[in-house]
Amino acid sequence: EVQLVESGGGLVQPGRSLRLSCAASGFTFDDYAMHWVRQAPGKGLEWVSGISWNSGSIGYADSVKGRFTISRDNAKNSLYLQMNSLRAEDTALYYCAKDSGYDLRPSINWFDPWGQGTLVTVSS
Amino acid sequence: QSALTQPPSASGSPGQSVTISCTGTSSDVGGYNYVSWYQQHPGKAPKLMIYEVSKRPSGVPDRFSGSKSGNTASLTVSGLQAEDEADYYCSSYAGSNNSLFGTGTKVTVL
């Protein structure tokens, strides 16, 4: 069974940093691109970032570009999101999701499955 | 990078059909056949319902169908059931290693 388990969320002050992790199991991790998608409380889904199987292709939403860094460790079957210069508007439940393909090019395909999410709250 | 536009709400009685639209541009929905739809029940993670505009993953009832015309994609739920009451989101590849989600539609079964 494919399983994605996020961790690392919590309460953090504006301007500080946080690192999220996603532990993957049940599939060959380095065969697939992976993504982070977030959902602010009571709001809709927002794609945050994606990374290809070999980290050769990476994409970011404009809202996080320059502040967030996505990475992966295929040896550890893990996906990461380093979040710097956090703002109140980054408060959200952060989901890890598996792509159906291995690269972001020629396209990002679809997200399946999703983890249960880890909550990030940015507040003083 | 603006979110794709969906109606905030849709509703129907059990057994009826409801169709949700997802409007983008020629740079996303209209430019690629990588439109997908997700169902989200309260407090749960999203679940893939449709991929590549009109394909259903195994296990998804054939009451769910998808289509696209120009810059607008649609999800139709036929034979509405109580368990179909949820939030639905569309998603599309938007080029240059980017993806977009729709604004979301709350489906209510009357």
XYZ file of N, CA and C in Angstrom:
702
model
N 0.845 -1.193 0.000
C 0.000 0.000 0.000
C 0.885 1.249 0.000
N 0.585 2.169 -0.900
C 1.329 3.421 -0.938
C 0.973 4.258 0.282
N 1.977 4.770 0.943
C 1.747 5.593 2.126
C 2.691 6.783 2.125
N 2.132 7.939 2.442
C 2.897 9.174 2.561
C 2.594 9.769 3.927
N 3.647 10.018 4.708
C 3.462 10.535 6.063
C 4.289 11.801 6.239
N 3.580 12.916 6.413
C 4.242 14.207 6.592
C 4.555 14.453 8.060
N 5.591 15.237 8.302
C 5.947 15.628 9.666
C 6.711 16.941 9.613
N 6.905 17.537 10.793
C 7.704 18.746 10.875
C 6.917 20.031 11.062
N 5.595 19.951 10.983
C 4.794 21.153 11.166
C 4.805 21.631 12.603
N 4.268 22.825 12.821
C 4.194 23.372 14.161
C 3.962 24.862 14.140
N 4.073 25.470 15.316
C 3.898 26.908 15.453
C 5.257 27.588 15.326
N 5.331 28.589 14.451
C 6.592 29.278 14.225
C 6.317 30.768 14.073
N 7.248 31.588 14.517
C 7.082 33.043 14.427
C 7.348 33.534 13.001
N 6.719 34.628 12.629
C 6.991 35.203 11.301
C 8.479 35.500 11.133
N 8.976 35.206 9.930
C 10.381 35.431 9.626
C 11.279 34.244 9.933
N 10.761 33.273 10.690
C 11.575 32.118 11.043
C 11.464 31.025 9.982
N 12.157 29.906 10.231
C 12.213 28.805 9.264
C 11.630 27.535 9.848
N 11.266 26.630 8.936
C 10.737 25.318 9.316
C 11.049 24.355 8.186
N 11.300 23.102 8.527
C 11.565 22.083 7.504
C 10.542 20.969 7.631
N 9.812 20.731 6.562
C 8.840 19.647 6.524
C 9.467 18.414 5.890
N 9.007 17.261 6.325
C 9.451 15.990 5.753
C 8.250 15.161 5.349
N 8.456 14.303 4.362
C 7.429 13.360 3.919
C 8.108 12.006 3.729
N 7.711 11.026 4.518
C 8.253 9.681 4.408
C 7.349 8.847 3.512
N 7.940 8.267 2.475
C 7.169 7.495 1.497
C 7.440 6.004 1.643
N 6.418 5.205 1.406
C 6.572 3.749 1.435
C 5.533 3.109 0.529
N 5.788 1.868 0.157
C 4.830 1.126 -0.645
C 4.993 1.278 -2.143
N 6.000 2.029 -2.583
C 6.271 2.181 -4.011
C 7.746 2.527 -4.198
N 8.214 2.450 -5.439
C 9.608 2.764 -5.739
C 9.744 4.273 -5.825
N 10.181 4.867 -4.721
C 10.167 6.327 -4.552
C 10.895 7.043 -5.687
N 12.049 6.546 -6.086
C 12.836 7.274 -7.078
C 12.357 7.053 -8.507
N 11.183 6.480 -8.679
C 10.557 6.376 -9.992
C 9.549 7.487 -10.249
N 9.311 8.340 -9.246
C 8.213 9.297 -9.362
C 8.607 10.705 -8.943
N 7.999 11.687 -9.622
C 8.053 13.070 -9.160
C 7.164 13.197 -7.928
N 7.449 14.199 -7.111
C 6.696 14.413 -5.879
C 6.367 15.892 -5.729
N 5.342 16.184 -4.933
C 4.863 17.555 -4.792
C 4.476 17.879 -3.361
N 4.451 19.184 -3.088
C 3.841 19.734 -1.880
C 2.646 20.587 -2.290
N 1.528 20.379 -1.635
C 0.302 21.146 -1.864
C -0.183 21.608 -0.489
N -0.634 22.860 -0.400
C -1.087 23.345 0.898
C -2.538 23.818 0.852
N -3.118 23.902 2.049
C -4.507 24.332 2.182
C -4.634 25.176 3.443
N -4.823 26.469 3.262
C -5.031 27.356 4.400
C -6.359 27.005 5.071
N -6.493 27.280 6.334
C -7.723 26.918 7.066
C -8.978 27.455 6.387
N -9.882 26.567 6.046
C -11.134 26.966 5.418
C -11.017 27.401 3.971
N -9.853 27.229 3.382
C -9.616 27.690 2.008
C -9.367 26.522 1.067
N -9.042 26.844 -0.191
C -8.834 25.838 -1.209
C -7.407 25.327 -1.267
N -7.174 24.437 -2.222
C -5.859 23.840 -2.409
C -4.955 24.765 -3.220
N -3.681 24.769 -2.882
C -2.683 25.555 -3.617
C -1.451 24.688 -3.839
N -1.092 24.452 -5.091
C 0.149 23.751 -5.397
C 1.306 24.637 -4.968
N 2.266 24.055 -4.237
C 3.390 24.810 -3.688
C 4.666 24.559 -4.478
N 4.979 23.272 -4.684
C 6.255 22.953 -5.313
C 6.263 21.508 -5.764
N 7.078 21.220 -6.786
C 7.236 19.857 -7.274
C 8.686 19.586 -7.631
N 9.059 18.305 -7.614
C 10.433 17.907 -7.905
C 10.423 16.607 -8.673
N 11.263 16.504 -9.684
C 11.337 15.295 -10.499
C 12.073 14.190 -9.750
N 12.069 13.008 -10.348
C 12.635 11.828 -9.692
C 14.092 12.000 -9.299
N 14.842 12.733 -10.123
C 16.283 12.877 -9.876
C 16.666 14.294 -9.460
N 15.646 15.081 -9.066
C 15.843 16.474 -8.639
C 16.322 17.376 -9.780
N 16.252 16.878 -11.010
C 16.706 17.668 -12.147
C 15.732 18.736 -12.580
N 14.454 18.552 -12.280
C 13.414 19.538 -12.594
C 12.700 19.912 -11.312
N 12.599 21.194 -11.070
C 11.940 21.704 -9.858
C 11.066 22.889 -10.235
N 9.914 22.990 -9.595
C 9.029 24.122 -9.831
C 8.473 24.645 -8.524
N 8.166 25.952 -8.511
C 7.606 26.599 -7.326
C 6.460 27.511 -7.729
N 5.489 27.635 -6.853
C 4.466 28.657 -7.022
C 5.108 30.021 -6.789
N 4.597 31.037 -7.465
C 5.150 32.382 -7.304
C 5.107 32.832 -5.843
N 4.113 32.381 -5.107
C 3.918 32.822 -3.725
C 5.024 32.352 -2.778
N 5.795 31.346 -3.189
C 6.844 30.814 -2.305
C 8.228 30.867 -2.931
N 8.294 31.267 -4.198
C 9.570 31.273 -4.909
C 10.561 32.188 -4.188
N 11.773 31.669 -3.998
C 12.811 32.432 -3.315
C 12.811 32.251 -1.810
N 11.755 31.666 -1.255
C 11.677 31.455 0.196
C 11.663 29.965 0.548
N 11.054 29.158 -0.298
C 10.941 27.728 -0.030
C 11.879 26.957 -0.960
N 12.397 25.836 -0.457
C 13.243 24.958 -1.253
C 12.787 23.520 -1.082
N 12.474 22.878 -2.196
C 12.074 21.479 -2.180
C 13.305 20.616 -2.451
N 13.353 19.460 -1.821
C 14.451 18.525 -2.065
C 13.967 17.112 -1.764
N 14.756 16.148 -2.142
C 14.428 14.752 -1.873
C 15.697 13.951 -1.639
N 15.560 12.877 -0.875
C 16.645 11.934 -0.637
C 16.110 10.560 -1.015
N 16.460 10.110 -2.208
C 15.914 8.837 -2.693
C 16.404 7.657 -1.853
N 17.589 7.773 -1.275
C 18.102 6.689 -0.437
C 17.260 6.520 0.827
N 16.635 7.613 1.253
C 15.817 7.579 2.476
C 14.327 7.595 2.164
N 13.964 7.522 0.888
C 12.545 7.575 0.492
C 11.827 8.769 1.122
N 12.478 9.913 1.063
C 11.946 11.087 1.748
C 11.941 12.337 0.876
N 10.916 13.146 1.086
C 10.734 14.430 0.418
C 10.792 15.508 1.494
N 11.339 16.668 1.148
C 11.484 17.742 2.123
C 10.993 19.073 1.548
N 10.643 19.983 2.464
C 10.346 21.350 2.082
C 10.956 22.267 3.133
N 12.001 22.976 2.739
C 12.624 23.958 3.621
C 11.900 25.287 3.419
N 11.322 25.803 4.488
C 10.532 27.030 4.409
C 11.218 28.127 5.214
N 11.677 29.148 4.524
C 12.348 30.276 5.176
C 11.495 31.537 5.080
N 11.835 32.518 5.895
C 11.122 33.811 5.872
C 9.613 33.608 5.894
N 9.157 32.802 6.830
C 7.737 32.452 6.870
C 6.858 33.654 7.188
N 5.687 33.661 6.579
C 4.711 34.736 6.735
C 3.401 34.164 7.268
N 2.571 35.035 7.798
C 1.281 34.583 8.312
C 0.478 33.869 7.230
N 0.595 34.319 6.010
C -0.166 33.716 4.907
C 0.342 32.337 4.496
N 1.440 31.895 5.081
C 1.915 30.526 4.838
C 1.241 29.520 5.779
N 0.445 30.018 6.709
C -0.281 29.133 7.620
C -1.216 28.237 6.823
N -1.015 26.930 6.966
C -1.793 25.978 6.165
C -1.476 24.552 6.587
N -2.308 23.647 6.108
C -2.019 22.217 6.188
C -1.228 21.878 4.932
N -0.056 21.315 5.105
C 0.819 21.004 3.985
C 0.751 19.505 3.674
N 0.318 19.199 2.445
C 0.214 17.820 1.989
C 1.390 17.455 1.082
N 1.816 16.238 1.205
C 2.773 15.628 0.283
C 1.945 14.779 -0.683
N 2.281 14.817 -1.967
C 1.512 14.050 -2.944
C 2.444 13.459 -4.001
N 2.115 12.277 -4.444
C 2.894 11.570 -5.466
C 2.346 11.899 -6.851
N 3.247 12.158 -7.786
C 2.868 12.353 -9.182
C 2.696 10.977 -9.834
N 2.038 10.943 -10.962
C 1.911 9.671 -11.688
C 3.108 9.437 -12.595
N 3.892 10.483 -12.845
C 5.047 10.387 -13.722
C 6.336 10.628 -12.973
N 7.447 10.596 -13.704
C 8.742 10.712 -13.044
C 9.366 12.106 -13.163
N 8.785 12.954 -14.023
C 9.407 14.264 -14.249
C 8.333 15.346 -14.246
N 8.776 16.606 -14.162
C 7.833 17.726 -14.289
C 7.700 18.110 -15.750
N 8.591 17.598 -16.586
C 8.541 17.837 -18.020
C 8.246 16.534 -18.728
N 7.404 16.494 -19.768
C 6.784 17.676 -20.377
C 5.625 18.249 -19.574
N 5.218 17.560 -18.502
C 4.101 18.109 -17.730
C 4.077 17.519 -16.331
N 3.418 18.235 -15.432
C 3.015 17.669 -14.154
C 1.709 16.940 -14.435
N 1.622 15.693 -14.045
C 0.484 14.873 -14.432
C -0.692 15.022 -13.458
N -0.744 14.179 -12.471
C -1.798 14.287 -11.466
C -1.257 13.791 -10.136
N -2.000 14.084 -9.066
C -1.531 13.846 -7.711
C -2.319 12.687 -7.073
N -1.598 11.590 -6.830
C -2.260 10.428 -6.264
C -1.258 9.413 -5.778
N -1.268 9.074 -4.475
C -2.173 9.575 -3.456
C -1.608 10.806 -2.744
N -2.283 11.171 -1.686
C -1.889 12.283 -0.826
C -1.656 11.755 0.585
N -0.790 12.451 1.308
C -0.647 12.147 2.720
C -1.769 12.810 3.508
N -1.708 12.732 4.815
C -2.729 13.332 5.658
C -2.409 14.778 6.039
N -1.205 15.214 5.744
C -0.848 16.610 5.960
C -0.202 16.888 7.309
N 0.555 17.991 7.336
C 1.145 18.481 8.579
C 0.853 19.978 8.668
N 0.402 20.418 9.823
C -0.084 21.788 9.984
C 1.042 22.737 10.350
N 1.141 23.807 9.580
C 2.099 24.870 9.853
C 1.322 26.128 10.242
N 1.639 26.675 11.392
C 0.998 27.905 11.855
C 2.070 28.962 12.063
N 1.938 30.072 11.346
C 2.900 31.161 11.461
C 2.233 32.311 12.214
N 2.710 32.529 13.422
C 2.093 33.545 14.272
C 3.054 33.956 15.378
N 2.953 35.199 15.786
C 3.791 35.691 16.879
C 3.090 35.486 18.223
N 0.080 33.478 -12.055
C -0.447 32.190 -11.606
C -1.749 32.399 -10.829
N -2.853 32.561 -11.535
C -4.147 32.709 -10.879
C -4.843 31.370 -10.826
N -5.569 31.144 -9.732
C -6.295 29.891 -9.581
C -7.329 29.748 -10.698
N -7.593 28.513 -11.056
C -8.646 28.220 -12.019
C -9.998 28.549 -11.359
N -10.960 28.961 -12.172
C -12.231 29.430 -11.625
C -13.292 28.332 -11.601
N -13.821 28.076 -10.418
C -14.925 27.132 -10.240
C -16.075 27.850 -9.537
N -17.316 27.382 -9.741
C -18.430 27.955 -8.972
C -18.277 27.560 -7.511
N -18.624 28.455 -6.580
C -18.450 28.138 -5.157
C -19.299 26.964 -4.694
N -20.447 26.781 -5.294
C -21.341 25.732 -4.830
C -22.155 25.148 -5.969
N -22.625 23.927 -5.746
C -23.521 23.232 -6.658
C -24.342 22.256 -5.825
N -25.528 21.950 -6.287
C -26.363 21.042 -5.500
C -27.322 20.269 -6.396
N -27.803 19.178 -5.848
C -28.776 18.359 -6.546
C -29.395 17.360 -5.596
N -30.535 16.868 -5.956
C -31.206 15.854 -5.149
C -30.615 14.486 -5.455
N -30.793 13.535 -4.555
C -30.308 12.172 -4.830
C -30.851 11.651 -6.155
N -29.957 11.070 -6.937
C -30.341 10.534 -8.231
C -30.178 11.514 -9.378
N -30.109 12.800 -9.063
C -29.926 13.804 -10.109
C -28.450 13.930 -10.477
N -28.189 14.795 -11.464
C -26.812 15.045 -11.898
C -26.416 16.474 -11.554
N -25.123 16.650 -11.330
C -24.581 17.983 -11.109
C -23.299 18.101 -11.920
N -23.097 19.256 -12.522
C -21.900 19.505 -13.330
C -21.162 20.706 -12.779
N -19.870 20.550 -12.605
C -19.008 21.598 -12.077
C -18.051 22.042 -13.177
N -17.941 23.345 -13.386
C -17.035 23.862 -14.401
C -15.718 24.307 -13.777
N -14.705 24.360 -14.613
C -13.356 24.754 -14.195
C -12.766 25.551 -15.358
N -12.705 26.860 -15.185
C -12.297 27.721 -16.292
C -10.900 28.277 -16.079
N -10.081 28.089 -17.097
C -8.721 28.604 -17.057
C -8.428 29.409 -18.296
N -7.228 29.218 -18.825
C -6.802 29.936 -20.024
C -6.152 28.971 -21.002
N -5.711 29.494 -22.112
C -5.032 28.666 -23.103
C -3.642 28.240 -22.610
N -3.180 28.848 -21.525
C -1.874 28.493 -20.969
C -1.955 27.368 -19.947
N -3.149 26.989 -19.585
C -3.292 25.883 -18.634
C -4.352 24.897 -19.135
N -5.592 25.049 -18.724
C -6.639 24.085 -19.104
C -6.713 23.897 -20.611
N -6.710 24.986 -21.344
C -6.861 24.906 -22.795
C -5.637 24.397 -23.519
N -4.488 24.419 -22.867
C -3.245 24.066 -23.535
C -2.753 22.659 -23.299
N -3.353 21.975 -22.333
C -2.877 20.634 -21.974
C -4.052 19.720 -21.637
N -3.852 18.436 -21.826
C -4.867 17.462 -21.431
C -4.565 16.865 -20.067
N -3.830 17.613 -19.237
C -3.530 17.148 -17.885
C -4.421 17.899 -16.890
N -5.715 17.696 -17.052
C -6.699 18.217 -16.098
C -7.138 17.057 -15.212
N -7.137 17.295 -13.929
C -7.555 16.263 -12.975
C -8.548 16.866 -11.981
N -9.298 15.993 -11.346
C -10.316 16.411 -10.376
C -10.128 15.635 -9.070
N -10.371 16.331 -7.951
C -10.171 15.760 -6.627
C -11.408 15.992 -5.771
N -11.740 14.989 -4.983
C -12.839 15.059 -4.027
C -12.245 15.162 -2.633
N -12.774 16.060 -1.821
C -12.277 16.199 -0.454
C -13.439 16.271 0.533
N -13.519 15.284 1.390
C -14.490 15.315 2.475
C -13.888 16.067 3.654
N -14.732 16.638 4.516
C -14.228 17.444 5.649
C -13.221 16.682 6.498
N -12.090 17.316 6.735
C -11.056 16.728 7.574
C -10.247 15.621 6.928
N -10.467 15.400 5.637
C -9.768 14.318 4.936
C -8.857 14.873 3.855
N -7.906 14.052 3.431
C -7.040 14.421 2.316
C -7.813 14.318 1.006
N -7.433 15.107 0.014
C -8.077 15.002 -1.300
C -7.870 13.620 -1.915
N -8.819 13.233 -2.755
C -8.785 11.940 -3.440
C -8.956 12.169 -4.932
N -8.102 11.550 -5.724
C -8.175 11.668 -7.176
C -9.437 11.001 -7.703
N -10.199 11.739 -8.529
C -11.433 11.196 -9.106
C -11.359 11.071 -10.629
N -10.676 12.007 -11.262
C -10.535 12.022 -12.723
C -9.128 12.503 -13.058
N -8.500 11.899 -14.060
C -7.213 12.377 -14.534
C -7.209 12.427 -16.060
N -6.287 13.178 -16.609
C -6.211 13.365 -18.067
C -7.590 13.681 -18.658
N -8.234 14.641 -18.063
C -9.532 15.208 -18.484
C -10.718 14.289 -18.210
N -10.596 12.999 -18.612
C -11.806 12.168 -18.595
C -11.584 10.733 -18.128
N -10.404 10.414 -17.652
C -10.121 9.034 -17.238
C -10.385 8.853 -15.749
N -10.943 7.689 -15.420
C -11.260 7.379 -14.021
C -10.283 6.371 -13.462
N -9.712 6.667 -12.275
C -8.867 5.659 -11.624
C -9.725 4.455 -11.232
N -9.078 3.314 -11.065
C -9.821 2.149 -10.615
C -10.415 2.421 -9.240
N -11.640 1.998 -9.054
C -12.311 2.199 -7.776
C -13.218 3.412 -7.736
N -13.077 4.303 -8.695
C -13.961 5.472 -8.751
C -15.209 5.098 -9.552
N -16.373 5.322 -8.987
C -17.618 4.928 -9.686
C -17.757 5.620 -11.030
N -18.395 4.909 -11.985
C -18.559 5.497 -13.313
C -19.618 6.593 -13.326
N -20.160 6.923 -12.160
C -21.050 8.084 -12.052
C -20.271 9.392 -12.225
N -18.970 9.293 -12.073
C -18.107 10.461 -12.204
C -17.515 10.486 -13.616
N -17.666 11.622 -14.300
C -17.119 11.742 -15.642
C -16.560 13.143 -15.854
N -15.590 13.254 -16.742
C -14.958 14.536 -17.006
C -14.900 14.827 -18.489
N -14.823 16.110 -18.810
C -14.725 16.532 -20.204
C -14.030 17.891 -20.257
N -13.729 18.318 -21.469
C -13.094 19.627 -21.643
C -13.495 20.203 -22.989
N -13.723 21.504 -23.001
C -13.976 22.227 -24.240
C -13.270 23.572 -24.145
N -12.296 23.760 -25.019
C -11.533 25.007 -24.969
C -10.816 25.179 -23.643
N -11.043 26.298 -23.000
C -10.371 26.602 -21.739
C -11.172 26.187 -20.502
N -12.242 25.450 -20.708
C -13.099 25.034 -19.595
C -13.221 23.521 -19.518
N -12.916 22.983 -18.348
C -13.111 21.569 -18.066
C -14.346 21.417 -17.188
N -14.930 20.228 -17.212
C -16.134 19.984 -16.425
C -16.090 18.614 -15.771
N -16.659 18.540 -14.591
C -16.855 17.280 -13.881
C -18.355 17.094 -13.698
N -18.862 15.939 -14.105
C -20.277 15.625 -13.928
C -20.413 14.439 -12.982
N -21.271 14.603 -12.001
C -21.600 13.513 -11.097
C -23.047 13.139 -11.376
N -23.242 11.942 -11.892
C -24.591 11.468 -12.225
C -25.108 10.588 -11.095
N -26.422 10.506 -10.989
C -26.987 9.650 -9.951
C -26.455 10.004 -8.574
N -26.557 11.272 -8.224
C -26.008 11.760 -6.956
C -26.375 10.880 -5.774
N -25.385 10.635 -4.933
C -25.593 9.903 -3.700
C -25.122 10.758 -2.525
N -25.609 10.431 -1.353
C -25.290 11.212 -0.167
C -23.778 11.332 0.053
N -23.061 10.269 -0.260
C -21.612 10.278 -0.027
C -20.848 11.148 -1.019
N -21.540 11.658 -2.036
C -20.888 12.542 -3.005
C -20.795 13.973 -2.467
N -21.470 14.240 -1.359
C -21.411 15.580 -0.774
C -19.998 15.832 -0.261
N -19.322 16.804 -0.852
C -17.905 17.061 -0.574
C -17.483 18.312 -1.331
N -16.235 18.705 -1.133
C -15.627 19.758 -1.932
C -14.896 19.112 -3.106
N -14.961 19.758 -4.257
C -14.307 19.243 -5.459
C -13.382 20.311 -6.028
N -12.181 19.878 -6.420
C -11.185 20.781 -6.969
C -10.683 20.249 -8.309
N -10.535 21.147 -9.268
C -9.876 20.780 -10.510
C -8.408 21.192 -10.398
N -7.596 20.631 -11.271
C -6.183 20.975 -11.332
C -5.728 20.858 -12.773
N -4.781 21.686 -13.155
C -4.242 21.632 -14.503
C -2.773 21.984 -14.508
N -2.027 21.308 -15.387
C -0.654 21.726 -15.638
C -0.721 23.113 -16.268
N 0.245 23.970 -15.895
C 0.217 25.356 -16.363
C 1.519 25.732 -17.057
N 2.299 24.718 -17.461
C 3.541 25.004 -18.165
C 4.673 25.399 -17.218
N 5.900 25.317 -17.725
C 7.087 25.769 -16.976
C 7.149 25.199 -15.567
N 6.933 23.896 -15.458
C 7.038 23.200 -14.164
C 6.080 23.755 -13.110
N 4.901 24.186 -13.529
C 3.910 24.720 -12.608
C 2.572 24.021 -12.747
N 1.819 24.022 -11.670
C 0.492 23.442 -11.669
C -0.464 24.383 -10.940
N -1.726 24.347 -11.315
C -2.741 25.198 -10.700
C -3.913 24.361 -10.223
N -4.516 24.802 -9.118
C -5.763 24.223 -8.667
C -6.904 25.210 -8.906
N -8.103 24.685 -8.945
C -9.293 25.508 -9.011
C -9.644 26.059 -7.641
N -10.597 26.971 -7.624
C -11.021 27.630 -6.391
C -11.881 26.734 -5.513
N -12.352 25.632 -6.060
C -13.116 24.675 -5.278
C -14.615 24.876 -5.365
N -15.343 23.764 -5.367
C -16.804 23.788 -5.407
C -17.352 22.871 -4.327
N -18.246 23.403 -3.518
C -18.902 22.588 -2.497
C -20.172 22.001 -3.092
N -20.224 20.687 -3.166
C -21.410 20.000 -3.685
C -22.283 19.546 -2.521
N -23.529 19.957 -2.575
C -24.502 19.590 -1.544
C -25.560 18.674 -2.137
N -25.814 17.575 -1.462
C -26.889 16.664 -1.873
C -28.116 17.005 -1.041
N -29.127 17.502 -1.718
C -30.309 18.035 -1.031
C -31.154 16.958 -0.361
